[in-house]
Amino acid sequence: MQAIADFFTWLFSDKVGVLCLIAGGIVICLIIALLMERKTKRRYFNHEKTDSDWDLFGDDEDE
């Protein structure tokens, strides 16, 4: 139990621990965003593209 308490103390009170916490949050948010983008792209595959549309992954089959 002391190891868990030491870990949380390091995570929230040390500079390196806080930076790891922030970096981990950014990575998790990016992974979730990419997974959601792919799921949305799969669901709306027949959407007609216009000139104002942009593609995150850049895999246009039309060109």
PDB file of N, CA, C and O in Angstrom:
ATOM      1  N   MET A   1       0.819  -1.184   0.000  1.00  0.00           N
ATOM      2  CA  MET A   1       0.000   0.000   0.000  1.00  0.00           C
ATOM      3  C   MET A   1       0.870   1.257   0.000  1.00  0.00           C
ATOM      4  O   MET A   1       0.479   2.256  -0.579  1.00  0.00           O
ATOM      5  N   GLN A   2       2.015   1.160   0.628  1.00  0.00           N
ATOM      6  CA  GLN A   2       2.920   2.303   0.678  1.00  0.00           C
ATOM      7  C   GLN A   2       3.475   2.642  -0.707  1.00  0.00           C
ATOM      8  O   GLN A   2       3.696   3.814  -1.021  1.00  0.00           O
ATOM      9  N   ALA A   3       3.663   1.615  -1.549  1.00  0.00           N
ATOM     10  CA  ALA A   3       4.171   1.856  -2.905  1.00  0.00           C
ATOM     11  C   ALA A   3       3.179   2.681  -3.719  1.00  0.00           C
ATOM     12  O   ALA A   3       3.575   3.566  -4.484  1.00  0.00           O
ATOM     13  N   ILE A   4       1.900   2.397  -3.561  1.00  0.00           N
ATOM     14  CA  ILE A   4       0.874   3.155  -4.281  1.00  0.00           C
ATOM     15  C   ILE A   4       0.848   4.599  -3.794  1.00  0.00           C
ATOM     16  O   ILE A   4       0.764   5.545  -4.589  1.00  0.00           O
ATOM     17  N   ALA A   5       0.950   4.786  -2.492  1.00  0.00           N
ATOM     18  CA  ALA A   5       0.963   6.136  -1.934  1.00  0.00           C
ATOM     19  C   ALA A   5       2.194   6.906  -2.404  1.00  0.00           C
ATOM     20  O   ALA A   5       2.103   8.094  -2.736  1.00  0.00           O
ATOM     21  N   ASP A   6       3.342   6.228  -2.459  1.00  0.00           N
ATOM     22  CA  ASP A   6       4.564   6.873  -2.949  1.00  0.00           C
ATOM     23  C   ASP A   6       4.440   7.262  -4.423  1.00  0.00           C
ATOM     24  O   ASP A   6       4.921   8.313  -4.841  1.00  0.00           O
ATOM     25  N   PHE A   7       3.802   6.392  -5.206  1.00  0.00           N
ATOM     26  CA  PHE A   7       3.619   6.684  -6.627  1.00  0.00           C
ATOM     27  C   PHE A   7       2.758   7.932  -6.817  1.00  0.00           C
ATOM     28  O   PHE A   7       3.103   8.817  -7.608  1.00  0.00           O
ATOM     29  N   PHE A   8       1.631   8.008  -6.118  1.00  0.00           N
ATOM     30  CA  PHE A   8       0.762   9.175  -6.256  1.00  0.00           C
ATOM     31  C   PHE A   8       1.418  10.439  -5.714  1.00  0.00           C
ATOM     32  O   PHE A   8       1.209  11.528  -6.255  1.00  0.00           O
ATOM     33  N   THR A   9       2.221  10.306  -4.678  1.00  0.00           N
ATOM     34  CA  THR A   9       2.963  11.461  -4.167  1.00  0.00           C
ATOM     35  C   THR A   9       3.945  11.956  -5.218  1.00  0.00           C
ATOM     36  O   THR A   9       4.067  13.155  -5.466  1.00  0.00           O
ATOM     37  N   TRP A  10       4.655  11.029  -5.857  1.00  0.00           N
ATOM     38  CA  TRP A  10       5.586  11.408  -6.927  1.00  0.00           C
ATOM     39  C   TRP A  10       4.834  12.011  -8.099  1.00  0.00           C
ATOM     40  O   TRP A  10       5.260  13.019  -8.675  1.00  0.00           O
ATOM     41  N   LEU A  11       3.693  11.412  -8.471  1.00  0.00           N
ATOM     42  CA  LEU A  11       2.951  11.835  -9.651  1.00  0.00           C
ATOM     43  C   LEU A  11       2.427  13.263  -9.518  1.00  0.00           C
ATOM     44  O   LEU A  11       2.456  14.034 -10.476  1.00  0.00           O
ATOM     45  N   PHE A  12       1.967  13.649  -8.327  1.00  0.00           N
ATOM     46  CA  PHE A  12       1.333  14.948  -8.178  1.00  0.00           C
ATOM     47  C   PHE A  12       2.205  16.012  -7.521  1.00  0.00           C
ATOM     48  O   PHE A  12       1.856  17.181  -7.537  1.00  0.00           O
ATOM     49  N   SER A  13       3.353  15.629  -6.948  1.00  0.00           N
ATOM     50  CA  SER A  13       4.143  16.641  -6.254  1.00  0.00           C
ATOM     51  C   SER A  13       5.500  16.906  -6.895  1.00  0.00           C
ATOM     52  O   SER A  13       6.097  17.940  -6.637  1.00  0.00           O
ATOM     53  N   ASP A  14       5.980  16.013  -7.721  1.00  0.00           N
ATOM     54  CA  ASP A  14       7.282  16.182  -8.373  1.00  0.00           C
ATOM     55  C   ASP A  14       7.076  16.765  -9.768  1.00  0.00           C
ATOM     56  O   ASP A  14       6.074  16.481 -10.431  1.00  0.00           O
ATOM     57  N   LYS A  15       8.019  17.590 -10.246  1.00  0.00           N
ATOM     58  CA  LYS A  15       7.904  18.187 -11.581  1.00  0.00           C
ATOM     59  C   LYS A  15       7.840  17.123 -12.669  1.00  0.00           C
ATOM     60  O   LYS A  15       7.024  17.209 -13.588  1.00  0.00           O
ATOM     61  N   VAL A  16       8.695  16.131 -12.587  1.00  0.00           N
ATOM     62  CA  VAL A  16       8.722  15.071 -13.603  1.00  0.00           C
ATOM     63  C   VAL A  16       7.418  14.280 -13.576  1.00  0.00           C
ATOM     64  O   VAL A  16       6.874  13.919 -14.622  1.00  0.00           O
ATOM     65  N   GLY A  17       6.880  14.034 -12.389  1.00  0.00           N
ATOM     66  CA  GLY A  17       5.615  13.313 -12.281  1.00  0.00           C
ATOM     67  C   GLY A  17       4.468  14.073 -12.908  1.00  0.00           C
ATOM     68  O   GLY A  17       3.628  13.499 -13.614  1.00  0.00           O
ATOM     69  N   VAL A  18       4.412  15.374 -12.686  1.00  0.00           N
ATOM     70  CA  VAL A  18       3.346  16.196 -13.283  1.00  0.00           C
ATOM     71  C   VAL A  18       3.506  16.245 -14.796  1.00  0.00           C
ATOM     72  O   VAL A  18       2.512  16.161 -15.532  1.00  0.00           O
ATOM     73  N   LEU A  19       4.728  16.347 -15.291  1.00  0.00           N
ATOM     74  CA  LEU A  19       4.955  16.329 -16.742  1.00  0.00           C
ATOM     75  C   LEU A  19       4.538  14.993 -17.341  1.00  0.00           C
ATOM     76  O   LEU A  19       3.961  14.952 -18.437  1.00  0.00           O
ATOM     77  N   CYS A  20       4.813  13.893 -16.660  1.00  0.00           N
ATOM     78  CA  CYS A  20       4.368  12.577 -17.130  1.00  0.00           C
ATOM     79  C   CYS A  20       2.846  12.492 -17.139  1.00  0.00           C
ATOM     80  O   CYS A  20       2.254  11.908 -18.048  1.00  0.00           O
ATOM     81  N   LEU A  21       2.208  13.059 -16.147  1.00  0.00           N
ATOM     82  CA  LEU A  21       0.751  13.068 -16.077  1.00  0.00           C
ATOM     83  C   LEU A  21       0.161  13.852 -17.246  1.00  0.00           C
ATOM     84  O   LEU A  21      -0.786  13.400 -17.904  1.00  0.00           O
ATOM     85  N   ILE A  22       0.721  15.006 -17.546  1.00  0.00           N
ATOM     86  CA  ILE A  22       0.237  15.831 -18.659  1.00  0.00           C
ATOM     87  C   ILE A  22       0.497  15.142 -19.995  1.00  0.00           C
ATOM     88  O   ILE A  22      -0.388  15.082 -20.859  1.00  0.00           O
ATOM     89  N   ALA A  23       1.686  14.609 -20.190  1.00  0.00           N
ATOM     90  CA  ALA A  23       2.025  13.920 -21.441  1.00  0.00           C
ATOM     91  C   ALA A  23       1.144  12.690 -21.636  1.00  0.00           C
ATOM     92  O   ALA A  23       0.678  12.420 -22.757  1.00  0.00           O
ATOM     93  N   GLY A  24       0.897  11.952 -20.581  1.00  0.00           N
ATOM     94  CA  GLY A  24       0.022  10.784 -20.681  1.00  0.00           C
ATOM     95  C   GLY A  24      -1.394  11.176 -21.054  1.00  0.00           C
ATOM     96  O   GLY A  24      -2.044  10.490 -21.857  1.00  0.00           O
ATOM     97  N   GLY A  25      -1.886  12.266 -20.498  1.00  0.00           N
ATOM     98  CA  GLY A  25      -3.225  12.740 -20.847  1.00  0.00           C
ATOM     99  C   GLY A  25      -3.325  13.157 -22.297  1.00  0.00           C
ATOM    100  O   GLY A  25      -4.325  12.874 -22.967  1.00  0.00           O
ATOM    101  N   ILE A  26      -2.293  13.815 -22.801  1.00  0.00           N
ATOM    102  CA  ILE A  26      -2.283  14.227 -24.205  1.00  0.00           C
ATOM    103  C   ILE A  26      -2.273  13.013 -25.125  1.00  0.00           C
ATOM    104  O   ILE A  26      -3.013  12.956 -26.111  1.00  0.00           O
ATOM    105  N   VAL A  27      -1.461  12.017 -24.811  1.00  0.00           N
ATOM    106  CA  VAL A  27      -1.377  10.806 -25.630  1.00  0.00           C
ATOM    107  C   VAL A  27      -2.715  10.064 -25.626  1.00  0.00           C
ATOM    108  O   VAL A  27      -3.189   9.621 -26.679  1.00  0.00           O
ATOM    109  N   ILE A  28      -3.337   9.938 -24.466  1.00  0.00           N
ATOM    110  CA  ILE A  28      -4.626   9.245 -24.387  1.00  0.00           C
ATOM    111  C   ILE A  28      -5.686   9.990 -25.198  1.00  0.00           C
ATOM    112  O   ILE A  28      -6.464   9.366 -25.937  1.00  0.00           O
ATOM    113  N   CYS A  29      -5.712  11.316 -25.117  1.00  0.00           N
ATOM    114  CA  CYS A  29      -6.682  12.100 -25.898  1.00  0.00           C
ATOM    115  C   CYS A  29      -6.440  11.962 -27.394  1.00  0.00           C
ATOM    116  O   CYS A  29      -7.398  11.872 -28.178  1.00  0.00           O
ATOM    117  N   LEU A  30      -5.193  11.924 -27.824  1.00  0.00           N
ATOM    118  CA  LEU A  30      -4.894  11.746 -29.252  1.00  0.00           C
ATOM    119  C   LEU A  30      -5.326  10.371 -29.751  1.00  0.00           C
ATOM    120  O   LEU A  30      -5.877  10.251 -30.852  1.00  0.00           O
ATOM    121  N   ILE A  31      -5.098   9.340 -28.965  1.00  0.00           N
ATOM    122  CA  ILE A  31      -5.505   7.994 -29.361  1.00  0.00           C
ATOM    123  C   ILE A  31      -7.027   7.914 -29.481  1.00  0.00           C
ATOM    124  O   ILE A  31      -7.557   7.367 -30.451  1.00  0.00           O
ATOM    125  N   ILE A  32      -7.739   8.480 -28.513  1.00  0.00           N
ATOM    126  CA  ILE A  32      -9.201   8.474 -28.554  1.00  0.00           C
ATOM    127  C   ILE A  32      -9.703   9.246 -29.770  1.00  0.00           C
ATOM    128  O   ILE A  32     -10.626   8.804 -30.462  1.00  0.00           O
ATOM    129  N   ALA A  33      -9.101  10.390 -30.065  1.00  0.00           N
ATOM    130  CA  ALA A  33      -9.522  11.194 -31.217  1.00  0.00           C
ATOM    131  C   ALA A  33      -9.300  10.447 -32.529  1.00  0.00           C
ATOM    132  O   ALA A  33     -10.163  10.474 -33.421  1.00  0.00           O
ATOM    133  N   LEU A  34      -8.182   9.769 -32.671  1.00  0.00           N
ATOM    134  CA  LEU A  34      -7.913   9.011 -33.896  1.00  0.00           C
ATOM    135  C   LEU A  34      -8.887   7.847 -34.053  1.00  0.00           C
ATOM    136  O   LEU A  34      -9.384   7.591 -35.160  1.00  0.00           O
ATOM    137  N   LEU A  35      -9.177   7.146 -32.969  1.00  0.00           N
ATOM    138  CA  LEU A  35     -10.124   6.040 -33.048  1.00  0.00           C
ATOM    139  C   LEU A  35     -11.525   6.528 -33.405  1.00  0.00           C
ATOM    140  O   LEU A  35     -12.223   5.915 -34.226  1.00  0.00           O
ATOM    141  N   MET A  36     -11.929   7.642 -32.839  1.00  0.00           N
ATOM    142  CA  MET A  36     -13.252   8.182 -33.146  1.00  0.00           C
ATOM    143  C   MET A  36     -13.326   8.686 -34.585  1.00  0.00           C
ATOM    144  O   MET A  36     -14.358   8.536 -35.248  1.00  0.00           O
ATOM    145  N   GLU A  37     -12.245   9.265 -35.080  1.00  0.00           N
ATOM    146  CA  GLU A  37     -12.216   9.747 -36.466  1.00  0.00           C
ATOM    147  C   GLU A  37     -12.341   8.576 -37.438  1.00  0.00           C
ATOM    148  O   GLU A  37     -13.078   8.651 -38.424  1.00  0.00           O
ATOM    149  N   ARG A  38     -11.642   7.495 -37.171  1.00  0.00           N
ATOM    150  CA  ARG A  38     -11.729   6.331 -38.058  1.00  0.00           C
ATOM    151  C   ARG A  38     -13.127   5.715 -38.030  1.00  0.00           C
ATOM    152  O   ARG A  38     -13.645   5.293 -39.062  1.00  0.00           O
ATOM    153  N   LYS A  39     -13.740   5.656 -36.849  1.00  0.00           N
ATOM    154  CA  LYS A  39     -15.086   5.103 -36.737  1.00  0.00           C
ATOM    155  C   LYS A  39     -16.085   5.972 -37.503  1.00  0.00           C
ATOM    156  O   LYS A  39     -16.959   5.452 -38.208  1.00  0.00           O
ATOM    157  N   THR A  40     -15.948   7.289 -37.392  1.00  0.00           N
ATOM    158  CA  THR A  40     -16.836   8.201 -38.106  1.00  0.00           C
ATOM    159  C   THR A  40     -16.635   8.079 -39.607  1.00  0.00           C
ATOM    160  O   THR A  40     -17.601   8.082 -40.379  1.00  0.00           O
ATOM    161  N   LYS A  41     -15.407   7.943 -40.038  1.00  0.00           N
ATOM    162  CA  LYS A  41     -15.112   7.817 -41.468  1.00  0.00           C
ATOM    163  C   LYS A  41     -15.706   6.527 -42.025  1.00  0.00           C
ATOM    164  O   LYS A  41     -16.208   6.496 -43.140  1.00  0.00           O
ATOM    165  N   ARG A  42     -15.655   5.460 -41.243  1.00  0.00           N
ATOM    166  CA  ARG A  42     -16.238   4.204 -41.672  1.00  0.00           C
ATOM    167  C   ARG A  42     -17.764   4.296 -41.763  1.00  0.00           C
ATOM    168  O   ARG A  42     -18.381   3.707 -42.642  1.00  0.00           O
ATOM    169  N   ARG A  43     -18.379   5.036 -40.848  1.00  0.00           N
ATOM    170  CA  ARG A  43     -19.834   5.154 -40.824  1.00  0.00           C
ATOM    171  C   ARG A  43     -20.341   6.002 -41.990  1.00  0.00           C
ATOM    172  O   ARG A  43     -21.364   5.705 -42.578  1.00  0.00           O
ATOM    173  N   TYR A  44     -19.644   7.085 -42.325  1.00  0.00           N
ATOM    174  CA  TYR A  44     -20.085   8.005 -43.375  1.00  0.00           C
ATOM    175  C   TYR A  44     -19.187   7.883 -44.605  1.00  0.00           C
ATOM    176  O   TYR A  44     -18.717   8.869 -45.144  1.00  0.00           O
ATOM    177  N   PHE A  45     -18.992   6.668 -45.091  1.00  0.00           N
ATOM    178  CA  PHE A  45     -18.079   6.433 -46.201  1.00  0.00           C
ATOM    179  C   PHE A  45     -18.615   6.969 -47.520  1.00  0.00           C
ATOM    180  O   PHE A  45     -17.851   7.264 -48.416  1.00  0.00           O
ATOM    181  N   ASN A  46     -19.932   7.128 -47.670  1.00  0.00           N
ATOM    182  CA  ASN A  46     -20.500   7.563 -48.946  1.00  0.00           C
ATOM    183  C   ASN A  46     -20.786   9.059 -48.975  1.00  0.00           C
ATOM    184  O   ASN A  46     -21.553   9.518 -49.809  1.00  0.00           O
ATOM    185  N   HIS A  47     -20.173   9.821 -48.106  1.00  0.00           N
ATOM    186  CA  HIS A  47     -20.345  11.275 -48.085  1.00  0.00           C
ATOM    187  C   HIS A  47     -19.685  11.881 -49.310  1.00  0.00           C
ATOM    188  O   HIS A  47     -18.518  11.625 -49.589  1.00  0.00           O
ATOM    189  N   GLU A  48     -20.459  12.678 -50.063  1.00  0.00           N
ATOM    190  CA  GLU A  48     -19.890  13.326 -51.244  1.00  0.00           C
ATOM    191  C   GLU A  48     -18.985  14.458 -50.807  1.00  0.00           C
ATOM    192  O   GLU A  48     -19.383  15.345 -50.069  1.00  0.00           O
ATOM    193  N   LYS A  49     -17.751  14.441 -51.271  1.00  0.00           N
ATOM    194  CA  LYS A  49     -16.757  15.445 -50.881  1.00  0.00           C
ATOM    195  C   LYS A  49     -16.928  16.707 -51.699  1.00  0.00           C
ATOM    196  O   LYS A  49     -17.183  16.670 -52.888  1.00  0.00           O
ATOM    197  N   THR A  50     -16.745  17.826 -51.017  1.00  0.00           N
ATOM    198  CA  THR A  50     -16.776  19.125 -51.679  1.00  0.00           C
ATOM    199  C   THR A  50     -15.377  19.732 -51.585  1.00  0.00           C
ATOM    200  O   THR A  50     -14.471  19.160 -50.987  1.00  0.00           O
ATOM    201  N   ASP A  51     -15.220  20.912 -52.168  1.00  0.00           N
ATOM    202  CA  ASP A  51     -13.916  21.577 -52.125  1.00  0.00           C
ATOM    203  C   ASP A  51     -13.539  22.002 -50.717  1.00  0.00           C
ATOM    204  O   ASP A  51     -12.367  22.126 -50.390  1.00  0.00           O
ATOM    205  N   SER A  52     -14.522  22.230 -49.855  1.00  0.00           N
ATOM    206  CA  SER A  52     -14.233  22.694 -48.496  1.00  0.00           C
ATOM    207  C   SER A  52     -13.956  21.551 -47.523  1.00  0.00           C
ATOM    208  O   SER A  52     -13.571  21.793 -46.384  1.00  0.00           O
ATOM    209  N   ASP A  53     -14.151  20.297 -47.945  1.00  0.00           N
ATOM    210  CA  ASP A  53     -13.878  19.153 -47.071  1.00  0.00           C
ATOM    211  C   ASP A  53     -12.377  18.900 -46.991  1.00  0.00           C
ATOM    212  O   ASP A  53     -11.633  19.099 -47.942  1.00  0.00           O
ATOM    213  N   TRP A  54     -11.948  18.440 -45.828  1.00  0.00           N
ATOM    214  CA  TRP A  54     -10.553  18.058 -45.651  1.00  0.00           C
ATOM    215  C   TRP A  54     -10.517  16.689 -45.015  1.00  0.00           C
ATOM    216  O   TRP A  54     -11.471  16.245 -44.396  1.00  0.00           O
ATOM    217  N   ASP A  55      -9.399  15.994 -45.175  1.00  0.00           N
ATOM    218  CA  ASP A  55      -9.273  14.617 -44.711  1.00  0.00           C
ATOM    219  C   ASP A  55      -8.092  14.509 -43.773  1.00  0.00           C
ATOM    220  O   ASP A  55      -6.972  14.885 -44.129  1.00  0.00           O
ATOM    221  N   LEU A  56      -8.328  13.988 -42.590  1.00  0.00           N
ATOM    222  CA  LEU A  56      -7.266  13.860 -41.597  1.00  0.00           C
ATOM    223  C   LEU A  56      -6.211  12.861 -42.033  1.00  0.00           C
ATOM    224  O   LEU A  56      -5.026  13.063 -41.821  1.00  0.00           O
ATOM    225  N   PHE A  57      -6.611  11.789 -42.669  1.00  0.00           N
ATOM    226  CA  PHE A  57      -5.662  10.734 -43.030  1.00  0.00           C
ATOM    227  C   PHE A  57      -5.141  10.866 -44.448  1.00  0.00           C
ATOM    228  O   PHE A  57      -4.176  10.205 -44.809  1.00  0.00           O
ATOM    229  N   GLY A  58      -5.765  11.671 -45.291  1.00  0.00           N
ATOM    230  CA  GLY A  58      -5.252  11.958 -46.627  1.00  0.00           C
ATOM    231  C   GLY A  58      -5.291  10.792 -47.579  1.00  0.00           C
ATOM    232  O   GLY A  58      -4.470  10.698 -48.485  1.00  0.00           O
ATOM    233  N   ASP A  59      -6.241   9.886 -47.419  1.00  0.00           N
ATOM    234  CA  ASP A  59      -6.305   8.738 -48.323  1.00  0.00           C
ATOM    235  C   ASP A  59      -7.510   8.851 -49.237  1.00  0.00           C
ATOM    236  O   ASP A  59      -8.403   8.032 -49.238  1.00  0.00           O
ATOM    237  N   ASP A  60      -7.517   9.894 -50.069  1.00  0.00           N
ATOM    238  CA  ASP A  60      -8.596  10.100 -51.028  1.00  0.00           C
ATOM    239  C   ASP A  60      -8.446   9.108 -52.173  1.00  0.00           C
ATOM    240  O   ASP A  60      -7.397   8.993 -52.780  1.00  0.00           O
ATOM    241  N   GLU A  61      -9.535   8.404 -52.487  1.00  0.00           N
ATOM    242  CA  GLU A  61      -9.504   7.469 -53.600  1.00  0.00           C
ATOM    243  C   GLU A  61      -9.834   8.159 -54.909  1.00  0.00           C
ATOM    244  O   GLU A  61      -9.618   7.613 -55.978  1.00  0.00           O
ATOM    245  N   ASP A  62     -10.411   9.367 -54.847  1.00  0.00           N
ATOM    246  CA  ASP A  62     -10.833  10.072 -56.043  1.00  0.00           C
ATOM    247  C   ASP A  62      -9.665  10.598 -56.867  1.00  0.00           C
ATOM    248  O   ASP A  62      -9.765  10.764 -58.066  1.00  0.00           O
ATOM    249  N   GLU A  63      -8.565  10.872 -56.255  1.00  0.00           N
ATOM    250  CA  GLU A  63      -7.449  11.527 -56.953  1.00  0.00           C
ATOM    251  C   GLU A  63      -6.544  10.530 -57.612  1.00  0.00           C
ATOM    252  O   GLU A  63      -6.323   9.460 -57.284  1.00  0.00           O
TER     253      GLU A  63
END
